[in-house]
mmCIF file of C-alpha atoms and ligand atoms in Angstrom:
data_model
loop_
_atom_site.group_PDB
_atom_site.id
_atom_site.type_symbol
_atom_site.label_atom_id
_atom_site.label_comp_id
_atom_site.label_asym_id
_atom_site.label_seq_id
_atom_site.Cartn_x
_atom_site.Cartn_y
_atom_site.Cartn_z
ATOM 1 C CA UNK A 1 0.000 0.000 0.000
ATOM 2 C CA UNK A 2 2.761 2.680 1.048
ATOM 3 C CA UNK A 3 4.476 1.835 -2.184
ATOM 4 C CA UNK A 4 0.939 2.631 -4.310
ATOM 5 C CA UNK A 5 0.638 5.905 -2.509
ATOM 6 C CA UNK A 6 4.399 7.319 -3.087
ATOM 7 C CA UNK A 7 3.475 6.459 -6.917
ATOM 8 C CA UNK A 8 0.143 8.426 -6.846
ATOM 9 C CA UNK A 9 1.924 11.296 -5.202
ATOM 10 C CA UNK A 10 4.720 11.620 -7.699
ATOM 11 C CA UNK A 11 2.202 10.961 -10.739
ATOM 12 C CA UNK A 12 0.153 13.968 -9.205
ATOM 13 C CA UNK A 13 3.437 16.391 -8.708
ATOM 14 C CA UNK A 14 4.697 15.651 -12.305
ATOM 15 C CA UNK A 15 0.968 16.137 -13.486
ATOM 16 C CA UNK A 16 0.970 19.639 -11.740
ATOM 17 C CA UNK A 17 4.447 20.695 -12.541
ATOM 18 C CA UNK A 18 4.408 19.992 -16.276
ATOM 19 C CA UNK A 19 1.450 22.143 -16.617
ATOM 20 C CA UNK A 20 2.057 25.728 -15.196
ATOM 21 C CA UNK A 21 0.244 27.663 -17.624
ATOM 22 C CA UNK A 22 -3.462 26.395 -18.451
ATOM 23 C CA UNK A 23 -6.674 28.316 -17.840
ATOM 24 C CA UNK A 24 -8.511 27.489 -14.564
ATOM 25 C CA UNK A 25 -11.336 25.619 -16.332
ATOM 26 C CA UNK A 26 -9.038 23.960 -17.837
ATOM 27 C CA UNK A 27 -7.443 23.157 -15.214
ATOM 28 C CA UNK A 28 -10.382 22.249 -12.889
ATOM 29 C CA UNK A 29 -12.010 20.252 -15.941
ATOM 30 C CA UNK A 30 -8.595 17.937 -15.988
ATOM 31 C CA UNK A 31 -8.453 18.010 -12.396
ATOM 32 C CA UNK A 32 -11.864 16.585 -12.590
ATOM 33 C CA UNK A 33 -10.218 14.197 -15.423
ATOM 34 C CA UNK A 34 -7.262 13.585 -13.355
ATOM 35 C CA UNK A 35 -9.547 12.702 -9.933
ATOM 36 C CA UNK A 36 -11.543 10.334 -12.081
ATOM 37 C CA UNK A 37 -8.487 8.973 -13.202
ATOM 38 C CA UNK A 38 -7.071 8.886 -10.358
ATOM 39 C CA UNK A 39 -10.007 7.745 -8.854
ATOM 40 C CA UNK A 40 -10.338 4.964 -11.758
ATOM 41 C CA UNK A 41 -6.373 4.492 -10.846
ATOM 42 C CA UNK A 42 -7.454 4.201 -7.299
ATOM 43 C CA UNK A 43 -10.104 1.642 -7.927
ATOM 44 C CA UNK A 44 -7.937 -0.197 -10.127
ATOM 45 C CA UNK A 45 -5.540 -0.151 -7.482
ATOM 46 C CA UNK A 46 -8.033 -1.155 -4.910
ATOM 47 C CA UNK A 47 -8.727 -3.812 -7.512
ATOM 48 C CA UNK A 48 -5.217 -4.864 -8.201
ATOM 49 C CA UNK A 49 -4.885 -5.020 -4.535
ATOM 50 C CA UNK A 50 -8.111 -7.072 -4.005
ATOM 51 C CA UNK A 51 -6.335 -9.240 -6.789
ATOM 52 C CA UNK A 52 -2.829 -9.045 -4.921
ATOM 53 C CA UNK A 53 -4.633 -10.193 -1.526
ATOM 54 C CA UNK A 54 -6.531 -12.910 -3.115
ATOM 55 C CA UNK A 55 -3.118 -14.187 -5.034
ATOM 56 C CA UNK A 56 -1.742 -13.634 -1.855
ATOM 57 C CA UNK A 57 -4.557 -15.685 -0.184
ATOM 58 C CA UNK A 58 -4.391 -18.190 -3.390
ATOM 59 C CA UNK A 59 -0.229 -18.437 -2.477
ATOM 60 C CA UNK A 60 -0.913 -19.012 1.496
ATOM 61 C CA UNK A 61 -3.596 -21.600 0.203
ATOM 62 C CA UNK A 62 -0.763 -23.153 -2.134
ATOM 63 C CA UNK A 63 1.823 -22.334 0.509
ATOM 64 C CA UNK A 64 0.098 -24.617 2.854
ATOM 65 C CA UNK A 65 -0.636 -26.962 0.809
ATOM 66 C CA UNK A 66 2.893 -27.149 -0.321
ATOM 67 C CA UNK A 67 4.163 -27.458 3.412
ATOM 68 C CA UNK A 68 1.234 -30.406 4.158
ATOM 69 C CA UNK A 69 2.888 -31.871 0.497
ATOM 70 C CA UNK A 70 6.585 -31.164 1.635
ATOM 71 C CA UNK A 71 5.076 -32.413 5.081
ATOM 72 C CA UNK A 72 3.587 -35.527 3.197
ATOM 73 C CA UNK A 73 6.401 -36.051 1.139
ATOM 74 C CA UNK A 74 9.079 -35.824 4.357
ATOM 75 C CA UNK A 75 6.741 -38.303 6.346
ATOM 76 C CA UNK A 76 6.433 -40.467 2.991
ATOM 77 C CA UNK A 77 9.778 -40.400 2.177
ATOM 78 C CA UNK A 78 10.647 -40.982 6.098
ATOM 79 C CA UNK A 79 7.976 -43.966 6.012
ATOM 80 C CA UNK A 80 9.949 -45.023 2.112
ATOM 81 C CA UNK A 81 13.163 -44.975 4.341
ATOM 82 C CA UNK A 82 12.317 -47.404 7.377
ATOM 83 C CA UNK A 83 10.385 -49.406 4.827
ATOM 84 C CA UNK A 84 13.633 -49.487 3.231
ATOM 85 C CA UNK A 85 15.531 -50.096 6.039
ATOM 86 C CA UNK A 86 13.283 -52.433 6.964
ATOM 87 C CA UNK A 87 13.533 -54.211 3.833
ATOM 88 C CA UNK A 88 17.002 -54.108 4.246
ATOM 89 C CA UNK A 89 17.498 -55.649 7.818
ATOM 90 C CA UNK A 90 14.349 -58.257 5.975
ATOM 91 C CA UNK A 91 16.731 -58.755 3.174
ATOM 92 C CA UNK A 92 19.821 -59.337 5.750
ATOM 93 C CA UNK A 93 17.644 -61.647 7.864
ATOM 94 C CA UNK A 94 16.353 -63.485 5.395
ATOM 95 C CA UNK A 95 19.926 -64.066 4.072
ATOM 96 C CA UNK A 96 21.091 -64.883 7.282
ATOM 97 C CA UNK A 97 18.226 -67.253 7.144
ATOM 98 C CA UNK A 98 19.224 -68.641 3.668
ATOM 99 C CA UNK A 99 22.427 -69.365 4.858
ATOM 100 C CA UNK A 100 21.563 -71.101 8.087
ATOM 101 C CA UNK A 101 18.997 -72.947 5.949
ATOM 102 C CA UNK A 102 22.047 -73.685 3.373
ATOM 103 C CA UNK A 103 23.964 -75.357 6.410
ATOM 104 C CA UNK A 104 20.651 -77.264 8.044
ATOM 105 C CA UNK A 105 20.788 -78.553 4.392
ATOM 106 C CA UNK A 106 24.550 -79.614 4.032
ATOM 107 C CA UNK A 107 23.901 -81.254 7.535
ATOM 108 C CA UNK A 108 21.264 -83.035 6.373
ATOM 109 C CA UNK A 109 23.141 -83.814 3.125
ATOM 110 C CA UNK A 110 26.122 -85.233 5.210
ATOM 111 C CA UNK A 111 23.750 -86.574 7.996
ATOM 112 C CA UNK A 112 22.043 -88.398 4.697
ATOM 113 C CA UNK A 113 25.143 -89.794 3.340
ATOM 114 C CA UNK A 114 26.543 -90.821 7.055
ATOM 115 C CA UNK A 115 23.163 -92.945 7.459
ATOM 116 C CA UNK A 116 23.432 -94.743 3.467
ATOM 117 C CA UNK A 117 26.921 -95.348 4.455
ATOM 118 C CA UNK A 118 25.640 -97.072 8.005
ATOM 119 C CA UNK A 119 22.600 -98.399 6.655
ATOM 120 C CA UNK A 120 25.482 -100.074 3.777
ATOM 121 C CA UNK A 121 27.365 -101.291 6.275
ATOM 122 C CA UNK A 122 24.797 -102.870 8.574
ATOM 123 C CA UNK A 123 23.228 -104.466 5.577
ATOM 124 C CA UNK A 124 26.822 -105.700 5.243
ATOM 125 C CA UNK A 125 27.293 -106.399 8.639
ATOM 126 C CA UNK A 126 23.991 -107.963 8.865
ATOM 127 C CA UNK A 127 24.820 -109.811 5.284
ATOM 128 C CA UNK A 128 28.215 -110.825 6.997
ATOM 129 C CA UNK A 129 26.287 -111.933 10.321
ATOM 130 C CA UNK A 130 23.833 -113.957 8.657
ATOM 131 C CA UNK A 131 26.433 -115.530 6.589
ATOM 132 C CA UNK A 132 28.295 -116.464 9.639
ATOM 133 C CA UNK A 133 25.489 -117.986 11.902
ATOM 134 C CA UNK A 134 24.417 -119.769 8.724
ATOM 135 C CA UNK A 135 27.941 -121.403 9.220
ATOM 136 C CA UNK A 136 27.648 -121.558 12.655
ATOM 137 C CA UNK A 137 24.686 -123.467 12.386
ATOM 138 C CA UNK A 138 25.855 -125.328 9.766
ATOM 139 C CA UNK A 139 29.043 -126.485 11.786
ATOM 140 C CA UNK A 140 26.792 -127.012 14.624
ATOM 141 C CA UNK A 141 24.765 -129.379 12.928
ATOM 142 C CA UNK A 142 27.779 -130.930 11.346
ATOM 143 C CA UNK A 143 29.124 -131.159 15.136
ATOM 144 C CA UNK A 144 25.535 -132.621 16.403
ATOM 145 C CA UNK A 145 25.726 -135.316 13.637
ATOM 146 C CA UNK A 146 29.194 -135.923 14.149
ATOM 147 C CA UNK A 147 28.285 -136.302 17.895
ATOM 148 C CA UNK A 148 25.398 -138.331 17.161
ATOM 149 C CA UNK A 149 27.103 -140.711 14.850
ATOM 150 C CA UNK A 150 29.921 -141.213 17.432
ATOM 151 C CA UNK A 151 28.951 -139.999 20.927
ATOM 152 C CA UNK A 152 26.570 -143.095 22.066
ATOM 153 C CA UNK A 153 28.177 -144.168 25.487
ATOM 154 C CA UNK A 154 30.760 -143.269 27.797
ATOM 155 C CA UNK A 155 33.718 -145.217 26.095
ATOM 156 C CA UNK A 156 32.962 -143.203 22.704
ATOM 157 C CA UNK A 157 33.743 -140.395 24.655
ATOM 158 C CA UNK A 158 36.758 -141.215 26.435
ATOM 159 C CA UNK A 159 38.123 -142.129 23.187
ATOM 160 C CA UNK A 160 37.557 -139.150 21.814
ATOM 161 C CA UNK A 161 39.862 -137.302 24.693
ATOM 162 C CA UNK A 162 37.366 -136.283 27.784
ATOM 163 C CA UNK A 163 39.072 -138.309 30.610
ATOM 164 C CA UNK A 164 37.560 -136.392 33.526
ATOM 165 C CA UNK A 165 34.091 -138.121 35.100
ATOM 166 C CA UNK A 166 31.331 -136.149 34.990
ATOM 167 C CA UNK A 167 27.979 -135.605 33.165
ATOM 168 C CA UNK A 168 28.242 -136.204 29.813
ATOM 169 C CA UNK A 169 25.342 -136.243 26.802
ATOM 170 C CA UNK A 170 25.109 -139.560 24.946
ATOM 171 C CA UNK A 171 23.382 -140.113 21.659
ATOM 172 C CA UNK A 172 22.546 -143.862 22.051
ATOM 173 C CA UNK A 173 22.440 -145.697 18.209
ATOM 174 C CA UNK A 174 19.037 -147.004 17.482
ATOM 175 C CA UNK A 175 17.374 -143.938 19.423
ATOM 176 C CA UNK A 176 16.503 -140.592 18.247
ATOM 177 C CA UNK A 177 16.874 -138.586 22.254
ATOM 178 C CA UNK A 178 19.950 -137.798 23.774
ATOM 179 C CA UNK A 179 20.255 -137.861 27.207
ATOM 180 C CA UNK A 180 22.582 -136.891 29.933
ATOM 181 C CA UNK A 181 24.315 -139.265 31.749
ATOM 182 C CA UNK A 182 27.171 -139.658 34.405
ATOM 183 C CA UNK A 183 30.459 -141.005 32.910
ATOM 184 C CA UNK A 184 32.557 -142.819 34.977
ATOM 185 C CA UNK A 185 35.844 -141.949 33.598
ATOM 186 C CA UNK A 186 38.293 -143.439 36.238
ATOM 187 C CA UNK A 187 37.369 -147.201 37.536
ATOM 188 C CA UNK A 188 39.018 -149.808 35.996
ATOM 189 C CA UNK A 189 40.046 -147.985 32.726
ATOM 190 C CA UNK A 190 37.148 -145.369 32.701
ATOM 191 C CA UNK A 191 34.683 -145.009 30.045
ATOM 192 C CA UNK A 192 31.621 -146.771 31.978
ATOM 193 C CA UNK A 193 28.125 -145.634 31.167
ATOM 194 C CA UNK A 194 26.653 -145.552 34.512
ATOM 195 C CA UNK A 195 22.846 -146.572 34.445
ATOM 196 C CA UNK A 196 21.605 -146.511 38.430
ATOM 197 C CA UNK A 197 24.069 -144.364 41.070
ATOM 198 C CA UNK A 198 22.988 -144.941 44.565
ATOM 199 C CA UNK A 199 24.939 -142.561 47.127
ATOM 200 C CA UNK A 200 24.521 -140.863 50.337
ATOM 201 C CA UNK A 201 22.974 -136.892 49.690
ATOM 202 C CA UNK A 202 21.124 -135.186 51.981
ATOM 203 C CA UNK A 203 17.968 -135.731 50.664
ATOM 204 C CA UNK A 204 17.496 -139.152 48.917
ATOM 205 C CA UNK A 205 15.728 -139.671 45.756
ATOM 206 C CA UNK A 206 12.716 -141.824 46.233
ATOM 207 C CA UNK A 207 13.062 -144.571 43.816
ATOM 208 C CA UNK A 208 9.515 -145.567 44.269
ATOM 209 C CA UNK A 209 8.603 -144.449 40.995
ATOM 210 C CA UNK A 210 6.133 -146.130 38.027
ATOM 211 C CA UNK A 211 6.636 -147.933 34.955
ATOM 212 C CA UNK A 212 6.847 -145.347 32.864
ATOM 213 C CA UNK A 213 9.577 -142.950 34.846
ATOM 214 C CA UNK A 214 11.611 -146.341 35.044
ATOM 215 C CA UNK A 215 11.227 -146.792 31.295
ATOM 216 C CA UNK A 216 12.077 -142.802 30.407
ATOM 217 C CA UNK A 217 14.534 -142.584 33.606
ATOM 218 C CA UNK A 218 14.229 -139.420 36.317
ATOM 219 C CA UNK A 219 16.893 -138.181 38.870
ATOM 220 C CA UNK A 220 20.126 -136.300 38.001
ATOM 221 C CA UNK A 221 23.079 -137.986 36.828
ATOM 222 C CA UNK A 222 25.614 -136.231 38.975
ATOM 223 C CA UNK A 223 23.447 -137.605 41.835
ATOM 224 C CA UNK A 224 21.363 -140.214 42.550
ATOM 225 C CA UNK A 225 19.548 -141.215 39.159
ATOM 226 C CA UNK A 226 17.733 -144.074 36.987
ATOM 227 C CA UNK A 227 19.012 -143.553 33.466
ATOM 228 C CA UNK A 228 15.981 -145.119 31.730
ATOM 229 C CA UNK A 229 15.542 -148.842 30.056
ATOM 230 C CA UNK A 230 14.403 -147.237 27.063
ATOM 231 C CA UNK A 231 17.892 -146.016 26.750
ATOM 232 C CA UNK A 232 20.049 -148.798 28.120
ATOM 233 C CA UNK A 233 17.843 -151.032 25.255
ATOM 234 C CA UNK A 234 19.452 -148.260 22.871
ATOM 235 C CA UNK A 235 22.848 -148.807 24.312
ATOM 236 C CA UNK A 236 23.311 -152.225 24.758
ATOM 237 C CA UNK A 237 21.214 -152.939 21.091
ATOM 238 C CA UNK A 238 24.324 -151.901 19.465
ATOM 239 C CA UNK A 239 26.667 -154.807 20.562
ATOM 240 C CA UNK A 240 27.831 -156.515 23.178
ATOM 241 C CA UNK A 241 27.961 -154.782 26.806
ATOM 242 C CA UNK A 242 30.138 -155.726 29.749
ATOM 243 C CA UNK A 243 28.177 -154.384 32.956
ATOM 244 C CA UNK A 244 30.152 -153.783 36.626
ATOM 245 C CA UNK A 245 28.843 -153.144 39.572
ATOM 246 C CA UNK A 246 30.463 -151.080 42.565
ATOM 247 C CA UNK A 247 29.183 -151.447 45.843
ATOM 248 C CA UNK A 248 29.844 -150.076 49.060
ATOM 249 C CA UNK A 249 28.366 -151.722 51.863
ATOM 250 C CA UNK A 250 27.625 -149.727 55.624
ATOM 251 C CA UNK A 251 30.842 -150.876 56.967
ATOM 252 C CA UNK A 252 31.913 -148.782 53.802
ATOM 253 C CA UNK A 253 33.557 -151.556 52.216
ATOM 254 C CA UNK A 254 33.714 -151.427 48.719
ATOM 255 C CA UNK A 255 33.107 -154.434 46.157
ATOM 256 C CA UNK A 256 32.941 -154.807 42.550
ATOM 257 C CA UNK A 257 31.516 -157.800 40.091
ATOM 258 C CA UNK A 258 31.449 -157.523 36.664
ATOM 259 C CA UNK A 259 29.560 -159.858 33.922
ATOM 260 C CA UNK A 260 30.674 -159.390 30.673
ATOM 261 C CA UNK A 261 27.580 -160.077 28.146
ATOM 262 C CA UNK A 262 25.111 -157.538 29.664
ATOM 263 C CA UNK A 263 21.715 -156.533 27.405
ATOM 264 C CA UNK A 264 18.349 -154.857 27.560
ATOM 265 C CA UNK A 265 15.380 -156.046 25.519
ATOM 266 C CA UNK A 266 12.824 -153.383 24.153
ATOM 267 C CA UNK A 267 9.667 -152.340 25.806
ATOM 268 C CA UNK A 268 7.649 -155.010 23.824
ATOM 269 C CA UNK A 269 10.095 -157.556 25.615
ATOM 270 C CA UNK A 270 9.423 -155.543 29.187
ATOM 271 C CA UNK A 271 12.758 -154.619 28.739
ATOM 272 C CA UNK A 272 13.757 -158.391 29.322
ATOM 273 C CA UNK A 273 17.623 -158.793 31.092
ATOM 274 C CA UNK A 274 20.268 -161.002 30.014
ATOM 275 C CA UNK A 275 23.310 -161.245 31.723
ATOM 276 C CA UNK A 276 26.184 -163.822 31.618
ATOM 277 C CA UNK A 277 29.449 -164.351 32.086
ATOM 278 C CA UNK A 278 30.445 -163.387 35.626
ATOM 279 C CA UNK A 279 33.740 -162.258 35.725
ATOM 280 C CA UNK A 280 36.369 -164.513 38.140
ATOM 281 C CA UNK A 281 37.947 -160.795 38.588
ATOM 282 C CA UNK A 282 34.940 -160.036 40.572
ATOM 283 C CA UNK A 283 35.565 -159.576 44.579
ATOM 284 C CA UNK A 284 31.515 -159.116 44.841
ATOM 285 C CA UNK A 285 29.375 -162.013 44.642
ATOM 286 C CA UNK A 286 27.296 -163.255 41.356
ATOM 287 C CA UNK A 287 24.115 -161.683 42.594
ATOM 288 C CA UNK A 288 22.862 -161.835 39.099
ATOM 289 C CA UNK A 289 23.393 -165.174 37.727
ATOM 290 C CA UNK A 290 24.432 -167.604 40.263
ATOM 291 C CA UNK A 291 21.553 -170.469 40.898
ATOM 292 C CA UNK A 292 21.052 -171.304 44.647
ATOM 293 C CA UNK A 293 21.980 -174.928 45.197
ATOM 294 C CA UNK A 294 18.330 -176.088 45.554
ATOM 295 C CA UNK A 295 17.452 -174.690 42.160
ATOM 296 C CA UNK A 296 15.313 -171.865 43.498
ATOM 297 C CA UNK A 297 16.194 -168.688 41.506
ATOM 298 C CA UNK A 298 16.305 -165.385 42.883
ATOM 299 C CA UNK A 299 18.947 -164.097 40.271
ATOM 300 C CA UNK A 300 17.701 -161.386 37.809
ATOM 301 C CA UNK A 301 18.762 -163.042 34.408
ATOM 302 C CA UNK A 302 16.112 -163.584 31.682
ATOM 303 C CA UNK A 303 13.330 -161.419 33.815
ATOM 304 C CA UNK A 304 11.232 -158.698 32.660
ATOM 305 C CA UNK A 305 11.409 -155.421 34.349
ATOM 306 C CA UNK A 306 9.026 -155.146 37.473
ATOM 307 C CA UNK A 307 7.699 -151.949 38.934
ATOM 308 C CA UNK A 308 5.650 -151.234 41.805
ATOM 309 C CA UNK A 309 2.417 -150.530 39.299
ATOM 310 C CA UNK A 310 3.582 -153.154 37.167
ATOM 311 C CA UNK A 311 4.146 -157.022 38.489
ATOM 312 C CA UNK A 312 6.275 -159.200 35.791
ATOM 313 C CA UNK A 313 8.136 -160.972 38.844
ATOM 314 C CA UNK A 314 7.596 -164.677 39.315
ATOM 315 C CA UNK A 315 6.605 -164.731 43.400
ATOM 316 C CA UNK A 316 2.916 -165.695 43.153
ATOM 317 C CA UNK A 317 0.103 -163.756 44.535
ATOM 318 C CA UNK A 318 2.453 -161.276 45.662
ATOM 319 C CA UNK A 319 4.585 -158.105 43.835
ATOM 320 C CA UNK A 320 8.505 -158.128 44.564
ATOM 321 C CA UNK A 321 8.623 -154.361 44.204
ATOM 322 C CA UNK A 322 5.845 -154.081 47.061
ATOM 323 C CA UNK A 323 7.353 -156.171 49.433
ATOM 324 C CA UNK A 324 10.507 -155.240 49.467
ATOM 325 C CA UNK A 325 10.895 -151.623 49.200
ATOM 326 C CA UNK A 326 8.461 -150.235 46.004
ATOM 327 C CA UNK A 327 11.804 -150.405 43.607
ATOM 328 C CA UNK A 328 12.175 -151.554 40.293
ATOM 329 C CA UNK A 329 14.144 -154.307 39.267
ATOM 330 C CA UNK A 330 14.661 -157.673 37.450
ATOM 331 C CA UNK A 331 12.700 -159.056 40.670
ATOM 332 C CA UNK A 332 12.941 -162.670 39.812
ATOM 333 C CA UNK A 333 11.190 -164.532 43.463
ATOM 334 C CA UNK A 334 12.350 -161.830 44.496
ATOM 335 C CA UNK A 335 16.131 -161.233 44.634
ATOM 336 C CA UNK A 336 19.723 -161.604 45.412
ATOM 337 C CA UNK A 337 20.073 -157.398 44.767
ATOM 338 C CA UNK A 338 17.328 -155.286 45.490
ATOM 339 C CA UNK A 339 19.529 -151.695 44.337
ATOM 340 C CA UNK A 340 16.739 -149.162 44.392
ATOM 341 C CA UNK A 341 14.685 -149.822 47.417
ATOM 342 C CA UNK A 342 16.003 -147.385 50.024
ATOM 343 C CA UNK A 343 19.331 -147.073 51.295
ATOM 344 C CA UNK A 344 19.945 -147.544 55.080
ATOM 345 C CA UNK A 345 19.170 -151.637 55.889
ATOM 346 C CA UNK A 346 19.860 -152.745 59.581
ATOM 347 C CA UNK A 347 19.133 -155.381 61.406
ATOM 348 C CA UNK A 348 18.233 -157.467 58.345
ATOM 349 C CA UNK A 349 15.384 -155.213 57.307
ATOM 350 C CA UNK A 350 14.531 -157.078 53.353
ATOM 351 C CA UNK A 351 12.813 -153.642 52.307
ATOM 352 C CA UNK A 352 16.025 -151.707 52.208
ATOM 353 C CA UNK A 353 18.337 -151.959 49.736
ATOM 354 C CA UNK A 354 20.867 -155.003 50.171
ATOM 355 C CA UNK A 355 22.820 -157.410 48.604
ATOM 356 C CA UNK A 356 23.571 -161.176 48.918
ATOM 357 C CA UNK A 357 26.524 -162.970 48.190
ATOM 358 C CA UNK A 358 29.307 -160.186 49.453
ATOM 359 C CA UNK A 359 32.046 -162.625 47.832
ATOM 360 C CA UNK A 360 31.958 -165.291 45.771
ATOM 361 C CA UNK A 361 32.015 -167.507 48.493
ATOM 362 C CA UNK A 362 30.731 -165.445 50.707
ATOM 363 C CA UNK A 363 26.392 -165.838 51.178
ATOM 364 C CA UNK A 364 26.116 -163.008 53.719
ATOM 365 C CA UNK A 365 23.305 -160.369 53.160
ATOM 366 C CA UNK A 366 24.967 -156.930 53.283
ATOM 367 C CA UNK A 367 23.115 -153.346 53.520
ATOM 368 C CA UNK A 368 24.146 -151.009 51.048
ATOM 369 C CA UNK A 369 25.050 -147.611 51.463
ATOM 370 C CA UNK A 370 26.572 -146.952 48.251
ATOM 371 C CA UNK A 371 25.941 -148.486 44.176
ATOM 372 C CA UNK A 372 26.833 -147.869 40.844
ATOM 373 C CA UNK A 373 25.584 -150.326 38.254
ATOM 374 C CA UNK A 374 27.383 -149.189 35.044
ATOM 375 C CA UNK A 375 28.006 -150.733 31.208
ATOM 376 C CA UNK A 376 30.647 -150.537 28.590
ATOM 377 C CA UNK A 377 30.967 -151.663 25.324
ATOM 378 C CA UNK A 378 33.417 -155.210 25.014
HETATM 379 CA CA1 CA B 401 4.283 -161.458 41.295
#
């Protein structure tokens, strides 16, 4: 505005000073023309002004709009910015990430190739294994035959080297079972098959047993035990059997006899005995073949097996096993050895276990406190 009015002022001066000589009317009319010009100037100013303030209006508008837009643009490109930083640290991360992933995969890769190589060599191990208890089971077979085809008594074994007594498995010929058996290993050149041990334990066995455990046998053969006639039939089936007997009696004197043509018949027969051949060697009596004078026979030879549930003895009306102890024997009418009735005889008690004929010329009955009735091949 001050800058309007100087101009007006100094239009008005030069307007008065450049004409000094005109009439009055003249001067008064272009006065008049000058006010309404100036007037006209005025109002154009007023106009120009009205213009000025509305531009000026118009530019604070713009102004304002430009700061919200520079405002905008700051906070945009501030926002742009984190985003980018943001996409930046999401870039890093997710390399970081693509690189641990890159390792979790070469771990797996090796982890991958570690297990093929195990799982290659267990299938080869296992291959090997396989292979090896094929031939392990193959040799053991080999060895079972092998023991099988030469294993089938006592003697077979100390030939082959075991020298100690002890328990021992056979593999009698003619049978298809093994069984265990106590090999006497020392007496008189070892190798005896021993078939009935009677000792002192602290708890006896009870011989008083059936038929049928007679036939299979029961006890434990590095005690007191009944190997079985279905197995001493085996044995002695496959030629010709010496058998010895070892006594002790309760003065714990110790006899032996032996006979040397010992066999078992089959179950058919009743597991019929024959024995002959009583050795002179003997220091024990023949308590299995030797006929009493008057022709009575007690002696076992050419019996059937008797049991307490099963009578094949030749006393009448009456079972040998029954009377004298519940055994089972050769009981002939009734005997001249009654081994497995129980140990312990005194005073001449005929239930316990005794013997007659303690030497060959000797007819004493003696209580028994100790037995072995064993066999081996001739
Ligand atoms: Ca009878």
């Amino acid at each position: 505005m001050w800058a309007l009015k100087v101009i007006l002022v100094c239009v008005c001066w030069a307007g008065i000073s450049t004409q000094p000589h005109e009439s009055l009317q003249s001067r008064l009319t272009r006065r008049d023309t000058d006010q309404r010009s100036l007037e006209a100037l005025v109002q154009s100013q007023s106009n120009i002004l009205n213009i000025l303030q509305d531009t000026k209006s118009i530019l604070e508008g713009l102004r304002q709009d430009f700061m919200e837009y520079k405002n905008d643009k700051d906070q945009t490109r501030a926002t742009v910015k984190n985003l980018l930083q943001h996409a930046e640290e999401r870039d890093q991360a997710i390399k970081q990430l693509k690189a641990m992933a890159q390792e979790k995969v070469t771990e797996i890769q090796e982890k991958d190739a570690l297990i093929q190589r195990l799982e290659g060599e267990n299938r080869a191990i296992g291959s090997s294994k396989q292979q090896t208890e094929e031939e392990l089971a193959e040799m053991q077979e080999q060895l079972e035959t092998l023991k099988r085809v030469t294993q089938w008594d006592c003697a077979q074994l100390l030939l082959q080297g075991f020298t100690e007594s002890g328990v021992y498995t056979i593999y009698p010929r003619n049978s298809d079972k093994s069984v265990a058996v106590w090999c006497d290993m020392e007496t008189d050149g070892g190798g005896w098959t021993v078939f009935l041990n009677r000792a002192q334990q602290t708890q006896q066995l009870n011989f008083s047993k059936t038929w049928e455990a007679y036939a299979d046998g029961f006890g434990d053969p590095s005690a007191e035990y009944w190997l079985g006639n279905k197995h001493l039939h085996a044995i002695t089936k496959s030629g010709t059997y010496t058998l010895r007997i070892d006594a002790q009696n309760l003065d714990g004197e110790k006899r032996f006899g032996k006979w040397l043509q010992f066999s078992i018949g089959d179950e058919n027969s009743k597991f019929k005995i024959k024995i002959s051949d009583y050795s002179t060697e003997s220091t024990l009596g023949d308590v299995l073949t030797e006929v009493d004078q008057n022709g009575e026979k007690y002696n076992p030879n050419g019996m059937k097996f008797s049991t307490m549930d099963q009578d094949n003895d030749r006393r009448e009306g009456k079972s040998c096993s029954k009377s004298f102890g519940y055994g089972g024997w050769w009981y002939n009418n009734c005997y001249r050895l009654n081994p497995t009735a129980p140990l312990g005889n005194r005073n001449g008690d005929n239930t316990k276990a005794r013997l007659y004929y303690w030497g060959p010329d000797i007819y004493t009955v003696q209580g028994i406190q100790a037995l072995q009735l064993k066999i081996r091949k001739n």
